PDB file of C-alpha atoms in Angstrom:
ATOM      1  CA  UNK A   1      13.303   5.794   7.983  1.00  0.00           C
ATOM      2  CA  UNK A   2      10.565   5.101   5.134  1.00  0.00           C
ATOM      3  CA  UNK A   3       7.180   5.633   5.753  1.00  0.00           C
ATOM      4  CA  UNK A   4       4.340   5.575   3.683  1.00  0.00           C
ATOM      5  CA  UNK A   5       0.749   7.660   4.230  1.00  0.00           C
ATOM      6  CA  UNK A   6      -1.858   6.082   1.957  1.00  0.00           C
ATOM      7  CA  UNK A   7      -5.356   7.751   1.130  1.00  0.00           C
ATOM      8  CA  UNK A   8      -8.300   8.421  -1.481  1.00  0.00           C
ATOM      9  CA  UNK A   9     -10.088   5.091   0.183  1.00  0.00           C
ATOM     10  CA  UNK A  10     -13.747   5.168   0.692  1.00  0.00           C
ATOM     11  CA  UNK A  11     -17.271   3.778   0.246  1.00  0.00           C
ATOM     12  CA  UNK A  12     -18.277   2.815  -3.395  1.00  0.00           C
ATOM     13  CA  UNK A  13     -20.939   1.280  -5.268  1.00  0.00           C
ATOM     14  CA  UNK A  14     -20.219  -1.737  -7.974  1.00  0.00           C
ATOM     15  CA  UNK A  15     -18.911  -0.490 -11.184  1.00  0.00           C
ATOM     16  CA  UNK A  16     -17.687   3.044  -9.430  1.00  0.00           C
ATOM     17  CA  UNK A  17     -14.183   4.170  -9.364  1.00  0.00           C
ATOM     18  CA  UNK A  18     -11.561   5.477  -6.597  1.00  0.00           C
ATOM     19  CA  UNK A  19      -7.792   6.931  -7.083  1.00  0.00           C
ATOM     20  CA  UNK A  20      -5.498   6.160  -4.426  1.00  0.00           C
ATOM     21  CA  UNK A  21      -2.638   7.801  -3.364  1.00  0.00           C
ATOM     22  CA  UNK A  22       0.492   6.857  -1.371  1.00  0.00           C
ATOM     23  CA  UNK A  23       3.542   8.912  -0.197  1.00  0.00           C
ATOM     24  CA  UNK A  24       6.915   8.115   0.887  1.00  0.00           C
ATOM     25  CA  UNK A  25       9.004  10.116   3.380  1.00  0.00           C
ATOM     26  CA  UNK A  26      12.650   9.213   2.844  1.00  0.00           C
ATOM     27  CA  UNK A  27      15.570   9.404   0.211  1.00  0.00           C
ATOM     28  CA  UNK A  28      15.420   7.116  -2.951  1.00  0.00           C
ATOM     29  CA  UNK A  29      11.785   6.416  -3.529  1.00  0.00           C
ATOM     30  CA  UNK A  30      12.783   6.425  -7.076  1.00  0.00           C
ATOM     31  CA  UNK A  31      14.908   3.688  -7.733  1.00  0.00           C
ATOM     32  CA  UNK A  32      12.613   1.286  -5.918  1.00  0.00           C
ATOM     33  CA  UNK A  33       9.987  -0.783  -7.499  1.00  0.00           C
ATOM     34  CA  UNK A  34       6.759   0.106  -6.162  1.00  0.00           C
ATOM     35  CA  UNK A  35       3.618  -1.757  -5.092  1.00  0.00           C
ATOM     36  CA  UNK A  36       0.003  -1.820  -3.753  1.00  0.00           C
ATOM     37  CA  UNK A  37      -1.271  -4.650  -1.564  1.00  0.00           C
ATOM     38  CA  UNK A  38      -4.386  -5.170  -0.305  1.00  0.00           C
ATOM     39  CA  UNK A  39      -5.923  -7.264   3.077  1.00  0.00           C
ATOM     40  CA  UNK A  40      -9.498  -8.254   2.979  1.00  0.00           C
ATOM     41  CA  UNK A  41     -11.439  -8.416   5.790  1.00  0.00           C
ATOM     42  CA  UNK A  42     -10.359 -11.751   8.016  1.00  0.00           C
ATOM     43  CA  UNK A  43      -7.923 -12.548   4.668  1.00  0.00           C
ATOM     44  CA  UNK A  44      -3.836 -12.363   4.138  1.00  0.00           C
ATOM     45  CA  UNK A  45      -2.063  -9.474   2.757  1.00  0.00           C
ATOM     46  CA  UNK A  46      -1.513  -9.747  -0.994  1.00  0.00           C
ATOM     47  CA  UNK A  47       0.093  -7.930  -3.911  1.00  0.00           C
ATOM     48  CA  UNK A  48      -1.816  -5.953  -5.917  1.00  0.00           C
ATOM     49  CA  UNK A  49       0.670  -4.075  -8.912  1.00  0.00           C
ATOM     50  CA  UNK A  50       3.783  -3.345  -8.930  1.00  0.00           C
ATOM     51  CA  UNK A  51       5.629  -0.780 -10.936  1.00  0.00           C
ATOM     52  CA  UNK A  52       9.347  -0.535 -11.811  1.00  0.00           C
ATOM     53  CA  UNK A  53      11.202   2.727 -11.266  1.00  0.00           C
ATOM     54  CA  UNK A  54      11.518   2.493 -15.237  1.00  0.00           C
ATOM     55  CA  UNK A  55       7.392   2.335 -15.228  1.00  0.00           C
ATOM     56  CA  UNK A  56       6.943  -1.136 -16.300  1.00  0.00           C
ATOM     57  CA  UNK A  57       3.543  -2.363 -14.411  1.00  0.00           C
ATOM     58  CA  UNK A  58       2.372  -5.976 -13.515  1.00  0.00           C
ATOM     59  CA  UNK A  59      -0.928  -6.900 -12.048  1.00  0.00           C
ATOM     60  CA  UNK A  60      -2.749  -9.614 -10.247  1.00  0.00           C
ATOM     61  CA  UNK A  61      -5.473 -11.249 -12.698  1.00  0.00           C
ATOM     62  CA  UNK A  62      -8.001 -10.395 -10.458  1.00  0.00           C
ATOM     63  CA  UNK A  63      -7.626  -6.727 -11.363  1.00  0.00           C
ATOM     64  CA  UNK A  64      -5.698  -7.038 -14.804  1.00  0.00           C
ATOM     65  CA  UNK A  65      -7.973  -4.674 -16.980  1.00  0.00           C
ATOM     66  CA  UNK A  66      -9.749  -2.489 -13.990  1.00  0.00           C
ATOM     67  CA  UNK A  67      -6.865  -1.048 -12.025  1.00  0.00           C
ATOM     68  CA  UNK A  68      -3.853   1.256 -13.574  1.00  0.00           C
ATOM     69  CA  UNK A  69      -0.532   1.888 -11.048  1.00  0.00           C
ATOM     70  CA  UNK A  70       1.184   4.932 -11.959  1.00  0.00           C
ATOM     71  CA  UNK A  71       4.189   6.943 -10.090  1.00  0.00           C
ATOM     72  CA  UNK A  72       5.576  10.313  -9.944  1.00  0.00           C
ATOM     73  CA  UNK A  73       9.277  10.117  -8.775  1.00  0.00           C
ATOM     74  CA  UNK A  74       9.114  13.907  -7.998  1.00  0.00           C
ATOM     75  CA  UNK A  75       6.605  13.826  -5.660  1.00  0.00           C
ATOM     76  CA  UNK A  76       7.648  10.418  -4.014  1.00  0.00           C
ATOM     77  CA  UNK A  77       4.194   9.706  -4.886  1.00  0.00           C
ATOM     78  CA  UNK A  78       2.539   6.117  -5.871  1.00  0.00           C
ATOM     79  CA  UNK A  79      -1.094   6.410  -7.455  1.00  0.00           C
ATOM     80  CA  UNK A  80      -3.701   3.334  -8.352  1.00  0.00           C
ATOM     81  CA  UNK A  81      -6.662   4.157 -10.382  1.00  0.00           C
ATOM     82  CA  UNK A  82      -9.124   1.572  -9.682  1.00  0.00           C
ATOM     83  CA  UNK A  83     -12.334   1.231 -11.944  1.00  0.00           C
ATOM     84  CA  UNK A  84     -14.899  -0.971 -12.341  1.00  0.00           C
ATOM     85  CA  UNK A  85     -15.068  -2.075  -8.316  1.00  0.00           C
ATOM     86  CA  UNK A  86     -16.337  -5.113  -7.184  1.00  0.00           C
ATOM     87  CA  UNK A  87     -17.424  -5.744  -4.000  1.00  0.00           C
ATOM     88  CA  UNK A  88     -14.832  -8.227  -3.248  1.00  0.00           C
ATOM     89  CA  UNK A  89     -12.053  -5.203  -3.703  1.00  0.00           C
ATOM     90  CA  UNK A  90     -13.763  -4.169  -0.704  1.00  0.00           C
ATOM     91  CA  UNK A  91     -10.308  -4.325   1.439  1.00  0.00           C
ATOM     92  CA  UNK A  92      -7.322  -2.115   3.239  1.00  0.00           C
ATOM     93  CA  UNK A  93      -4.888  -0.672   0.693  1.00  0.00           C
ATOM     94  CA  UNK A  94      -1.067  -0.699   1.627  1.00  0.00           C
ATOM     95  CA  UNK A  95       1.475   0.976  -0.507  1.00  0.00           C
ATOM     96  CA  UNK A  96       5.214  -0.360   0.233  1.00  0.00           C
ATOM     97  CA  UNK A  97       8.533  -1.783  -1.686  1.00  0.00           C
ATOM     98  CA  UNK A  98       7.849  -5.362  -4.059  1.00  0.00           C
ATOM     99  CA  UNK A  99       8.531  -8.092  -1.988  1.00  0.00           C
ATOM    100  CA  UNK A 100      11.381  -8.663  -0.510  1.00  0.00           C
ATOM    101  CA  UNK A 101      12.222  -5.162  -0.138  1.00  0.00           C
ATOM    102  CA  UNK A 102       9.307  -4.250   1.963  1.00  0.00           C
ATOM    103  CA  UNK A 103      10.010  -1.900   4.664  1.00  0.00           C
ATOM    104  CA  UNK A 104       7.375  -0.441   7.366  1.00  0.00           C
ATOM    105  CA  UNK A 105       4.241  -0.508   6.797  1.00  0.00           C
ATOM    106  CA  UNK A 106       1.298   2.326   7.238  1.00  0.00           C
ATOM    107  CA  UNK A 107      -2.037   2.756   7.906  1.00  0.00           C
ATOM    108  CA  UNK A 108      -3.644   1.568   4.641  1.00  0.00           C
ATOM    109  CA  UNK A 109      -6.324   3.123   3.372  1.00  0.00           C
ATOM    110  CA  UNK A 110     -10.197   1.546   3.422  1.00  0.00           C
ATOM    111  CA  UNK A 111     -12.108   0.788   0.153  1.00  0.00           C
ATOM    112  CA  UNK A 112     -15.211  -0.809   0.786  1.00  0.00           C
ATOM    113  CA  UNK A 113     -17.096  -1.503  -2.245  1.00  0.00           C
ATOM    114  CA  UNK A 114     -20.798  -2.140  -1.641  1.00  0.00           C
ATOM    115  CA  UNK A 115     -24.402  -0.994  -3.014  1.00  0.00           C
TER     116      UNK A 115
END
């Protein structure tokens, strides 16, 4: 069974920056398109980026230009590179499949973005 163990989260000013990481326990991380979702605080779950086991990327606009989703396949290993925080970022990170091929979900990691 996949599972995924998400971290690099933490407390941030405006304008800072935070890598997270995510890795997946399983066979055939690598031929799965990736993502990174986020839940605010009393909010929904939503997609973040995606990228394709080939690398291509896709964003929501509200981070198009500030956040970067990268992947190594040999380390089963999802990254996001988040820059220029806001504090309406502030939410719990979730790495999993793109939709539709979403599996269990893990802990999340916490970015709270506030001065």
């Amino acid at each position: 069974q996949v599972q995924f163990v998400e971290s690099g989260g933490g407390l941030v000013q405006p304008g800072g920056s935070l890598r997270l990481s995510c890795t997946a326990s399983g066979s055939f991380f690598s031929i799965y398109t990736m993502a990174w979702y986020r839940q605010p605080p009393g909010k929904q779950r939503d997609l973040v980026a995606t990228i394709a086991k080939g690398g291509g990327t896709n964003y929501a606009d509200s981070v198009k230009g500030r956040f970067t989703i990268s992947r190594d396949n040999a380390k089963n290993t999802v990254y996001l590179q988040m820059n220029s925080l806001k504090p309406e970022d502030t939410a719990v990170y979730f790495c999993n499949r793109d939709l539709g091929f979403q599996v269990s979900w893990g802990q999340g990691t916490q970015v709270t973005v506030s001065s």
